[in-house]
C-alpha cells in the first residue's frame, strides 16, 4: 500500500485530464493542448509526467516514468544519508567529585564530542549539598575549559532544580585543522633537522685534519644556529 501511494503521487499520461499543460525541457517551456503533449510523448517513446499540478497550467515533462521514480527514490536516500543524527550524551558529577572520577568522565566526554554528539554535563545536588552550588559551577566551567579543543559551550552552567547543567556541542573541524597544522609543522621540523645534520656531516668531512674539539664545537654551533633559524618562524606563525 505504501509503494502504491508513492507511485501514484504523480499523474501520468491519460491520468492528466486538463485542457492544456506547460511542457518544460532543456530547450525551455511551451504551453500546448494536453492531447498534443500526449502525442509528442508517444512519438518520443517516453511518458508525459505532471510534476507541478498546482501551476496554471500544470507543468509536465517528457520523461521515462520508471526512471524518474528511481531517481527520486535515490535522491531521497542520499539526502537521508547526509542527515547527521546528533545525540545528547549525559555525564553526571557530584559537587565534590574526586580527580580520578573527573578524569574518567572527561575522557568519555572527549570521545562523545569526537563522535559528533553533544554532551550535557550536570552536577546533582542531594539534600544539603545544594549549599555547594558554587563548587558545582566551578567544576562545570573547568570541564568546559578542559574540552575547549573538542567542543564549544552551547549553554553556560544553569541551575535546574537540583541540577546545574552545561551543554557542549562538538567542534570537529577545529580539532582536525589543528591536528593537520601540527603534523605539517612536525614534518617541516624533521626535514630541517635532517638537512642541518647532513650539512654538519659534510662540513665536518671538509674540515682540516687535526681540528680537534674546537673545530667540532664550532661546526656543531653553526649547525644548531641554522636549525634554530629554520624552525623559529614556524613557531611564531603557529601562535
C-alpha positions as CSV (number, residue, x, y, z in Angstrom):
1,X,0.0,0.0,0.0
2,X,2.9,2.3,0.8
3,X,4.5,1.7,-2.6
4,X,1.2,2.4,-4.4
5,X,0.9,5.7,-2.6
6,X,4.5,6.6,-3.7
7,X,3.8,5.6,-7.3
8,X,0.5,7.5,-7.6
9,X,1.8,10.8,-6.3
10,X,2.3,12.0,-9.9
11,X,-0.3,11.9,-12.7
12,X,1.0,10.3,-15.9
13,X,-0.2,10.2,-19.5
14,X,-4.0,9.7,-19.7
15,X,-4.4,10.5,-16.0
16,X,-3.7,14.1,-16.9
17,X,-7.2,15.4,-17.7
18,X,-6.8,19.2,-18.0
19,X,-7.2,21.0,-21.3
20,X,-3.6,22.3,-21.7
21,X,-0.3,21.8,-20.0
22,X,3.1,23.6,-19.9
23,X,5.8,21.2,-21.1
24,X,9.3,22.1,-19.8
25,X,12.6,20.7,-21.0
26,X,16.2,21.6,-21.8
27,X,15.0,23.9,-24.6
28,X,12.6,25.9,-22.4
29,X,8.8,25.6,-21.8
30,X,5.8,25.5,-24.1
31,X,2.1,25.7,-23.4
32,X,0.1,23.2,-25.6
33,X,-3.1,21.2,-25.6
34,X,-2.8,18.1,-23.4
35,X,-3.7,15.8,-26.4
36,X,-0.8,17.3,-28.4
37,X,1.6,16.7,-25.5
38,X,0.5,13.1,-25.2
39,X,1.0,12.5,-28.9
40,X,4.5,14.0,-28.7
41,X,5.3,11.8,-25.7
42,X,4.3,8.7,-27.7
43,X,6.5,9.7,-30.6
44,X,9.4,10.2,-28.3
45,X,8.8,6.8,-26.6
46,X,8.5,8.4,-23.1
47,X,5.8,9.4,-20.6
48,X,4.1,12.7,-20.0
49,X,4.5,13.3,-16.3
50,X,2.8,16.1,-14.3
51,X,5.4,17.4,-11.9
52,X,3.6,20.6,-10.7
53,X,-0.2,20.1,-10.6
54,X,-0.9,23.4,-8.9
55,X,0.6,25.6,-11.5
56,X,-1.6,27.3,-14.1
57,X,-1.5,25.4,-16.4
58,X,0.0,22.3,-14.8
59,X,3.7,21.7,-15.6
60,X,4.7,18.5,-17.2
61,X,7.9,16.8,-18.5
62,X,8.7,14.2,-21.2
63,X,10.5,11.5,-19.2
64,X,10.6,7.8,-18.6
65,X,8.4,7.5,-15.6
66,X,10.1,4.4,-14.1
67,X,13.5,6.0,-14.4
68,X,12.0,9.2,-12.9
69,X,10.7,7.3,-9.8
70,X,14.1,5.6,-9.4
71,X,15.9,8.9,-9.5
72,X,13.5,10.4,-6.9
73,X,14.0,7.4,-4.6
74,X,17.8,7.6,-5.0
75,X,17.8,11.3,-4.3
76,X,15.7,10.9,-1.1
77,X,18.0,8.1,0.1
78,X,21.1,10.3,-0.4
79,X,19.6,13.2,1.4
80,X,18.6,10.9,4.3
81,X,22.2,9.6,4.5
82,X,23.6,13.1,4.7
83,X,21.5,13.9,7.7
84,X,23.6,13.7,10.8
85,X,21.8,12.4,13.8
86,X,23.2,14.2,16.9
87,X,22.6,12.6,20.2
88,X,23.0,14.2,23.6
89,X,25.1,12.2,26.0
90,X,24.8,12.9,29.7
91,X,27.6,12.9,32.3
92,X,26.8,13.2,36.0
93,X,29.0,14.8,38.6
94,X,28.7,15.3,42.3
95,X,29.6,18.6,43.9
96,X,32.7,17.1,45.4
97,X,33.8,14.8,42.5
98,X,37.3,13.3,43.0
99,X,40.1,13.8,40.5
100,X,40.1,10.2,39.3
101,X,36.4,10.2,38.7
102,X,36.7,13.6,37.0
103,X,39.4,12.4,34.6
104,X,37.5,9.2,33.8
105,X,34.3,11.2,32.8
106,X,36.4,13.8,31.0
107,X,37.8,11.1,28.8
108,X,34.3,9.8,27.9
109,X,33.2,13.4,27.1
110,X,36.0,13.8,24.6
111,X,35.0,10.6,22.9
112,X,31.4,11.7,22.7
113,X,32.3,15.0,21.2
114,X,34.7,13.4,18.7
115,X,31.9,11.1,17.6
116,X,29.8,14.2,16.8
117,X,27.5,14.0,19.8
118,X,26.6,16.8,22.2
119,X,27.5,16.5,25.9
120,X,25.2,17.6,28.7
121,X,27.2,17.5,32.0
122,X,25.5,18.2,35.2
123,X,26.2,18.3,38.9
124,X,23.4,16.8,41.1
125,X,22.9,18.3,44.5
126,X,21.4,15.9,47.1
127,X,20.0,17.3,50.3
128,X,22.1,20.0,51.9
129,X,24.8,19.7,49.2
130,X,22.9,22.4,47.4
131,X,24.9,24.7,49.6
132,X,27.9,23.9,47.4
133,X,26.4,25.1,44.2
134,X,29.3,27.4,43.7
135,X,31.6,24.4,43.7
136,X,29.4,22.8,41.1
137,X,29.6,25.8,38.8
138,X,33.4,25.9,39.2
139,X,33.6,22.2,38.3
140,X,31.4,22.6,35.1
141,X,33.5,25.6,34.0
142,X,36.7,23.6,34.4
143,X,35.0,20.8,32.5
144,X,34.3,23.2,29.6
145,X,37.8,24.6,29.7
146,X,39.4,21.1,29.5
147,X,37.2,20.3,26.5
148,X,37.6,23.6,24.6
149,X,39.8,21.8,22.0
150,X,37.0,19.3,21.2
151,X,33.8,21.3,21.8
152,X,32.2,24.7,22.3
153,X,29.8,25.7,25.1
154,X,26.2,25.9,23.9
155,X,24.7,26.6,27.3
156,X,26.5,28.0,30.3
157,X,26.1,26.4,33.7
158,X,22.5,26.9,34.8
159,X,20.6,25.6,37.9
160,X,17.6,23.5,37.1
161,X,16.0,22.3,40.3
162,X,18.6,20.1,42.0
163,X,20.8,20.0,38.9
164,X,23.3,22.5,37.5
165,X,24.0,21.7,33.8
166,X,26.2,22.8,31.0
167,X,25.8,21.7,27.3
168,X,28.7,21.4,24.9
169,X,28.5,20.9,21.1
170,X,31.2,19.1,19.0
171,X,33.8,21.1,17.2
172,X,35.3,18.5,14.9
173,X,36.5,20.9,12.2
174,X,38.7,22.8,14.6
175,X,40.2,19.6,16.0
176,X,41.0,18.3,12.6
177,X,42.5,21.6,11.4
178,X,44.8,21.9,14.4
179,X,46.0,18.3,14.1
180,X,46.8,18.8,10.5
181,X,48.8,22.0,11.3
182,X,50.7,20.2,14.0
183,X,51.5,17.3,11.6
184,X,52.8,19.8,8.9
185,X,54.9,21.6,11.5
186,X,56.4,18.4,12.8
187,X,57.2,17.3,9.3
188,X,58.9,20.5,8.4
189,X,60.9,20.5,11.6
190,X,62.0,16.9,10.9
191,X,63.1,17.9,7.3
192,X,65.0,20.9,8.6
193,X,66.8,18.8,11.3
194,X,67.8,16.2,8.7
195,X,69.1,18.9,6.3
196,X,71.1,20.5,9.1
197,X,72.5,17.2,10.2
198,X,73.7,16.4,6.6
199,X,75.2,19.8,6.3
200,X,77.1,19.3,9.5
201,X,78.4,16.0,8.4
202,X,79.6,17.5,5.1
203,X,81.3,20.4,6.8
204,X,83.0,18.0,9.3
205,X,84.3,15.9,6.4
206,X,85.7,19.0,4.7
207,X,87.3,20.4,7.9
208,X,91.2,20.3,8.1
209,X,92.6,17.4,9.9
210,X,93.6,17.9,13.5
211,X,90.9,20.5,14.0
212,X,90.2,18.7,17.3
213,X,87.4,19.5,19.8
214,X,87.3,23.3,19.0
215,X,86.7,22.7,15.3
216,X,83.9,20.1,16.0
217,X,82.3,22.5,18.6
218,X,82.3,25.3,16.0
219,X,80.7,23.1,13.4
220,X,78.0,21.9,15.9
221,X,77.3,25.5,16.9
222,X,76.8,26.6,13.3
223,X,74.5,23.7,12.6
224,X,72.5,24.4,15.7
225,X,72.2,28.1,14.7
226,X,71.0,27.2,11.2
227,X,68.4,24.7,12.6
228,X,67.1,27.4,15.0
229,X,66.8,29.9,12.2
230,X,64.8,27.4,10.2
231,X,62.3,26.4,12.8
232,X,61.7,29.6,14.7
233,X,59.4,31.2,12.0
234,X,57.1,28.1,12.1
235,X,56.6,28.5,15.9
236,X,55.8,32.2,15.5
237,X,53.3,31.7,12.7
238,X,51.5,29.0,14.6
239,X,51.0,31.2,17.6
